[in-house]
Tab-separated table of C-alpha atoms in Angstrom:
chain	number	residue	atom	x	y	z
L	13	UNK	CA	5.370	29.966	-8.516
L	14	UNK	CA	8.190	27.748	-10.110
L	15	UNK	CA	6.298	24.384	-9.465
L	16	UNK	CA	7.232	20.855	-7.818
L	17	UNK	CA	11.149	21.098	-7.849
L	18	UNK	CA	13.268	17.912	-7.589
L	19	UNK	CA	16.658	17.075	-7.561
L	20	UNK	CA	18.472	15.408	-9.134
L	21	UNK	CA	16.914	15.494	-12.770
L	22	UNK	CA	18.888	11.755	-13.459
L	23	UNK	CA	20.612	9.906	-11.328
L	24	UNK	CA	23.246	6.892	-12.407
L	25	UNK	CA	24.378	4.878	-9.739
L	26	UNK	CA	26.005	1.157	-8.930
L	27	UNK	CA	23.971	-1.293	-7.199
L	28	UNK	CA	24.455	-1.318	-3.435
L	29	UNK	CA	25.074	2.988	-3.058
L	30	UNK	CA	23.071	5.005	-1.324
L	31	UNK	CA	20.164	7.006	-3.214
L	32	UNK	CA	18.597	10.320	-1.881
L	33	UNK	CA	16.244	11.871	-3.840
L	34	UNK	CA	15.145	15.438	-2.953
L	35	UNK	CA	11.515	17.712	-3.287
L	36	UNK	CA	10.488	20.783	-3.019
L	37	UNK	CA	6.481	21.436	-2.740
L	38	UNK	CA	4.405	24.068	-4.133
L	39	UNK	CA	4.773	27.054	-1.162
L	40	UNK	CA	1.572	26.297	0.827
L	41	UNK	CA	0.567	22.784	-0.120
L	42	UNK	CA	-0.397	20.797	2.813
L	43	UNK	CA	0.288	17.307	1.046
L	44	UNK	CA	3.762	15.844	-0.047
L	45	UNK	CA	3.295	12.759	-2.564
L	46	UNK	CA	6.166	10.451	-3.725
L	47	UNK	CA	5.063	8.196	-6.615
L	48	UNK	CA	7.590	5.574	-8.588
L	49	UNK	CA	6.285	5.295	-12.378
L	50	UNK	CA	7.491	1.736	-14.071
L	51	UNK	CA	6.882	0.823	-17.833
L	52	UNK	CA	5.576	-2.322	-15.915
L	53	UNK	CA	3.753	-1.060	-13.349
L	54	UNK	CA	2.925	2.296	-14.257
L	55	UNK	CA	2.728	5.090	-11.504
L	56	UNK	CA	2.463	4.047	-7.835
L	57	UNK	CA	1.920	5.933	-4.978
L	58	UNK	CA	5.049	5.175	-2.365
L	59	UNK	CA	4.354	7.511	0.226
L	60	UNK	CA	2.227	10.705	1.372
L	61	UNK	CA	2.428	13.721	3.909
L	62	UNK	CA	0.090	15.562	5.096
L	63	UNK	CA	1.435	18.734	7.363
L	64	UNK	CA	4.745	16.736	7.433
L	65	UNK	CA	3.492	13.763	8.978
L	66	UNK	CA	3.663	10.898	7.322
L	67	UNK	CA	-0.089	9.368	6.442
L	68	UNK	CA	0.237	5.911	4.581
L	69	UNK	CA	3.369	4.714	3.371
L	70	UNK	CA	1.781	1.185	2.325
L	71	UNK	CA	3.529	1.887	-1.002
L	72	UNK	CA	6.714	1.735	-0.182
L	73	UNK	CA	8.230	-1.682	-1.540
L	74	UNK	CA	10.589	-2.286	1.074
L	75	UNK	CA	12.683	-1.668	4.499
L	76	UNK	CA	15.153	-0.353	1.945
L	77	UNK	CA	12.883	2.817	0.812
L	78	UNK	CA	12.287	5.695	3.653
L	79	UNK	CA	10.803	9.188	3.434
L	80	UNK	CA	10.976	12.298	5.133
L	81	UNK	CA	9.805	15.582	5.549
L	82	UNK	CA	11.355	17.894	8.035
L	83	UNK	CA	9.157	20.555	7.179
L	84	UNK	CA	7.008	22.365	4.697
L	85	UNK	CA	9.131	23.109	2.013
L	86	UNK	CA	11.477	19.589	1.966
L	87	UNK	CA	11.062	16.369	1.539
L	88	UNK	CA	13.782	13.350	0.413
L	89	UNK	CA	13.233	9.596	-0.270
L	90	UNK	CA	16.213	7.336	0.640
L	91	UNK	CA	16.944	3.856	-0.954
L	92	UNK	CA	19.586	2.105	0.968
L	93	UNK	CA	20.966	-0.131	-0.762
L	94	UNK	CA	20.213	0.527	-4.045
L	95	UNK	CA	18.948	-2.272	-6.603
L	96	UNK	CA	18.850	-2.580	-10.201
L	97	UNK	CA	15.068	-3.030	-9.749
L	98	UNK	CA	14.827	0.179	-8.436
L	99	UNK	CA	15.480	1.995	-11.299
L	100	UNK	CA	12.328	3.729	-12.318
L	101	UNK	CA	11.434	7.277	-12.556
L	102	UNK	CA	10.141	8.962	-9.100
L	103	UNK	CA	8.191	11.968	-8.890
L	104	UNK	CA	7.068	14.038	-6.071
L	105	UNK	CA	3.663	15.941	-6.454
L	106	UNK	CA	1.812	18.466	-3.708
L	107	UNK	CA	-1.557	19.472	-3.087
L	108	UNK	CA	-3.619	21.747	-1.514
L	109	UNK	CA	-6.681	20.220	-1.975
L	110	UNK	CA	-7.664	16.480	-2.824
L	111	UNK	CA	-8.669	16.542	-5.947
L	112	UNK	CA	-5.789	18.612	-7.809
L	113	UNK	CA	-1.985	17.239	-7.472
L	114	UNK	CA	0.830	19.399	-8.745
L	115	UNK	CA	3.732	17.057	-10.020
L	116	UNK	CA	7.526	17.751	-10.222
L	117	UNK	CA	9.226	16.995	-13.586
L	118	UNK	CA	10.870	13.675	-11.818
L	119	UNK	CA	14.063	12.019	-10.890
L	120	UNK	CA	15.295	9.254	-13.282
L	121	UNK	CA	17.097	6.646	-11.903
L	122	UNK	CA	19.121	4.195	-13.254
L	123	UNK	CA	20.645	1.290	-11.013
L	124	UNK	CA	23.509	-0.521	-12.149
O	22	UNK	CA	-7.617	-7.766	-11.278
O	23	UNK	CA	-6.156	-4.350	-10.735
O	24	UNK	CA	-8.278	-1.853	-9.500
O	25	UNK	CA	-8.195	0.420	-12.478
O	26	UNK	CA	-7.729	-1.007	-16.079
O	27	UNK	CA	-6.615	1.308	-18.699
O	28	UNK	CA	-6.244	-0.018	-22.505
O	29	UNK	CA	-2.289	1.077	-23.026
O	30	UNK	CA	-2.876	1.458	-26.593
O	31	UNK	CA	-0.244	2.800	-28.512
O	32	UNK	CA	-3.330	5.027	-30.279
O	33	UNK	CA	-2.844	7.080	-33.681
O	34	UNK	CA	-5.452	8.734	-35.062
O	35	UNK	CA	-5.138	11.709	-37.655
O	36	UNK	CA	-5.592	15.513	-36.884
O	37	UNK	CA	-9.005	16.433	-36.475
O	38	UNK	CA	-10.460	13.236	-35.502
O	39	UNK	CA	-12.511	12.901	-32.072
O	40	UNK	CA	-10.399	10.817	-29.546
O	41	UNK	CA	-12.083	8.043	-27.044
O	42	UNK	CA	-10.191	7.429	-24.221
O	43	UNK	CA	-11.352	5.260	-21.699
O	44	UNK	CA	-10.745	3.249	-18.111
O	45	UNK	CA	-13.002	0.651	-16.100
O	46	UNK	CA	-12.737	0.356	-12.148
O	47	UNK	CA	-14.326	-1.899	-9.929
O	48	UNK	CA	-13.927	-0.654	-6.601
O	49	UNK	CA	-17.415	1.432	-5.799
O	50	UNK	CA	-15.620	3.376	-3.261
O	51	UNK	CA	-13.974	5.728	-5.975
O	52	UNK	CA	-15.851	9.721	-5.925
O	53	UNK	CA	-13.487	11.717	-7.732
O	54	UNK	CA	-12.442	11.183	-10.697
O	55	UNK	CA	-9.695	12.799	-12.832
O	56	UNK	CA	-7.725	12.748	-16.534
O	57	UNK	CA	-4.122	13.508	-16.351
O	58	UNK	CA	-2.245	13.822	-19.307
O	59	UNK	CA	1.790	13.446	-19.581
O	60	UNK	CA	4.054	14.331	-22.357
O	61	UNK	CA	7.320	12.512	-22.521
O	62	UNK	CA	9.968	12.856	-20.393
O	63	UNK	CA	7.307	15.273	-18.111
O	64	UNK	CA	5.405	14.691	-14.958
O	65	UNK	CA	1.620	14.095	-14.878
O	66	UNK	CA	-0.379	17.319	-15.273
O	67	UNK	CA	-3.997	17.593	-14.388
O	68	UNK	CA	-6.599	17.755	-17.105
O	69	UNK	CA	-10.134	17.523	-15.505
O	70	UNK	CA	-11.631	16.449	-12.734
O	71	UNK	CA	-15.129	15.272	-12.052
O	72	UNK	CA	-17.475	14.114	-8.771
O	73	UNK	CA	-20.362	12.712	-10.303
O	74	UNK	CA	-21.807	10.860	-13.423
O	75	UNK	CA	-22.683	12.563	-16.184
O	76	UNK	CA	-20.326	14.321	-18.292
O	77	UNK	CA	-18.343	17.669	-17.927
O	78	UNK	CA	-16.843	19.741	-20.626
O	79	UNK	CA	-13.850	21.706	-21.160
O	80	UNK	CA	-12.725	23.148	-24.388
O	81	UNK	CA	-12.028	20.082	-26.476
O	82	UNK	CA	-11.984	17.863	-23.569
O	83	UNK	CA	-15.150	16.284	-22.615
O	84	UNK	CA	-15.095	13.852	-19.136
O	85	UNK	CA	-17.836	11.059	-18.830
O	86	UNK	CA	-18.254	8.941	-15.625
O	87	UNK	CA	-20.565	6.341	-15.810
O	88	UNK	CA	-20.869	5.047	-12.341
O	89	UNK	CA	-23.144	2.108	-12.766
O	90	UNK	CA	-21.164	0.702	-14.975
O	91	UNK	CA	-17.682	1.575	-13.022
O	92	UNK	CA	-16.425	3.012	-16.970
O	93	UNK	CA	-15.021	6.918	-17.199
O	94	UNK	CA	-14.082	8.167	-20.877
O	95	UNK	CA	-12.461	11.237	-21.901
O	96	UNK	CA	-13.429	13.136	-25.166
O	97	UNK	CA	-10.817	14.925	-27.334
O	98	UNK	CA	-12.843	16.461	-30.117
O	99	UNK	CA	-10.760	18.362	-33.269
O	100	UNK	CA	-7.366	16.376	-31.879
O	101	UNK	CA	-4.260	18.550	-32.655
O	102	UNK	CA	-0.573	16.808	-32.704
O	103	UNK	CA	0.011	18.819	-29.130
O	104	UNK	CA	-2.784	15.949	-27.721
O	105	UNK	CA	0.012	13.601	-28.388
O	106	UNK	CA	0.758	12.323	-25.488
O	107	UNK	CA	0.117	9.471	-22.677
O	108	UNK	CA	-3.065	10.073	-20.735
O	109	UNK	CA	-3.905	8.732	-17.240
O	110	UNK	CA	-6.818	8.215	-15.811
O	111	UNK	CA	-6.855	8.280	-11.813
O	112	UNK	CA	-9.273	7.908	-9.178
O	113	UNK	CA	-9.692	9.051	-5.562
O	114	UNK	CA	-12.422	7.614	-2.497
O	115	UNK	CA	-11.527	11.208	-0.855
O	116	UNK	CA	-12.677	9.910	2.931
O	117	UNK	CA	-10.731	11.690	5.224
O	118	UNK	CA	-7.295	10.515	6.208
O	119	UNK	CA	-7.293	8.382	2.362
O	120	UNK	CA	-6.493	11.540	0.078
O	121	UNK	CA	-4.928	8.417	-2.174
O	122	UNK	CA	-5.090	8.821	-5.685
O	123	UNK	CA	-5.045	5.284	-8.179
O	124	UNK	CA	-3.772	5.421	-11.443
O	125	UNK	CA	-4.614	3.557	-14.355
O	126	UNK	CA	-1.200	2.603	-16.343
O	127	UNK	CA	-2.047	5.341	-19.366
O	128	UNK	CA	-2.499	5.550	-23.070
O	129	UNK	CA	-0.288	6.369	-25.165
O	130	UNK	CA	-1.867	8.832	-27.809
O	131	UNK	CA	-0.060	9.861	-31.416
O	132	UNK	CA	-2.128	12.583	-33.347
O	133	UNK	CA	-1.040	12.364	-37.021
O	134	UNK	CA	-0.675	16.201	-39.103
């Protein structure tokens, strides 16, 4: 299996555009995770899925973050607007079990 | 107080030495337990996981979860300069519908040839 893929690897972009970031789970995995990892702050849990639906998305900072996942194999976070704040590096991990998440090799953003 | 305290380090320690890793908690709920270890410019990767006190071995690694105290080590034993990297330690309470992991913010780790 090739993994967690995400797209784009790096992302520059001017403060105020649109940002979608894109995931593809390990085929099977019943759990979609997006996490935002900050020198600061470390890595946070934004988001999860489980079966598609969306499960607790107490981690997502703001009205200007959304998630979806129109089915088992895709998933994209939105920011709209874009901030310099939000520049960070996301990653998207999946799971078939509890215990043992599989993570992509990340988006990094940068914000202008 | 965050819910799981990690020292960030930086850490060096020459090759061969035994490496202590080590986070504190302090909410009770946590059951699982796990060591994740991330080279740069990489996402997370699974090390160990454990369910109980006591400790649990693998290879070099070695897991320790001390419950009463709310303290969880990891063991590197023999350390090579492909341990360097930053290791997370992350905990789960695993009830149903709260499959949410918490991470602590990681230490770095240099192994010196």
């Amino acid at each position: 299996d090739a993994g967690v893929i995400q797209s784009p690897r790096h992302e520059v972009t001017e403060m105020g555009q649109e940002v979608t970031l894109r995931c593809k789970p390990i085929s099977g995995h019943d759990y979609l995770f997006w996490y935002r990892q900050t020198m600061m702050r470390g890595l946070e849990l934004l988001i999860y899925f489980n079966n598609n639906v969306p499960i607790d998305d107490s981690g997502m900072p703001e009205d200007r973050f959304s998630a979806k996942m129109p089915n088992a194999s895709f998933s994209t976070l939105k920011i709209q607007p874009s901030e310099p704040r939000d520049s960070a590096v996301y990653f998207c991990a999946s799971s078939s079990t509890e215990e043992t998440q599989y993570f992509g090799p990340g988006t990094r953003l940068l914000v202008l | 107080q965050k819910e799981v305290e990690q020292d960030p380090g930086p850490l060096s320690v020459p090759e061969g030495a035994i490496v202590s890793l080590n986070c504190t908690y302090s909410n009770s709920a946590f059951q699982y337990f796990m060591w994740y270890r991330q080279y740069s410019r990489k996402g997370p990767e699974l090390l160990m996981y454990t369910y109980s006190s006591g400790n649990k071995e693998d290879g070099r690694f070695t897991a320790q979860v001390d419950k009463s105290s709310k303290y969880i080590s990891l063991f590197i034993r023999d350390s090579q300069p492909s341990d360097s990297a930053t290791y997370l330690c992350a905990m789960m309470i695993s009830n149903f519908g709260n499959e949410k992991l918490t991470f602590g913010t990681g230490t770095r780790l240099t192994i010196i040839p």
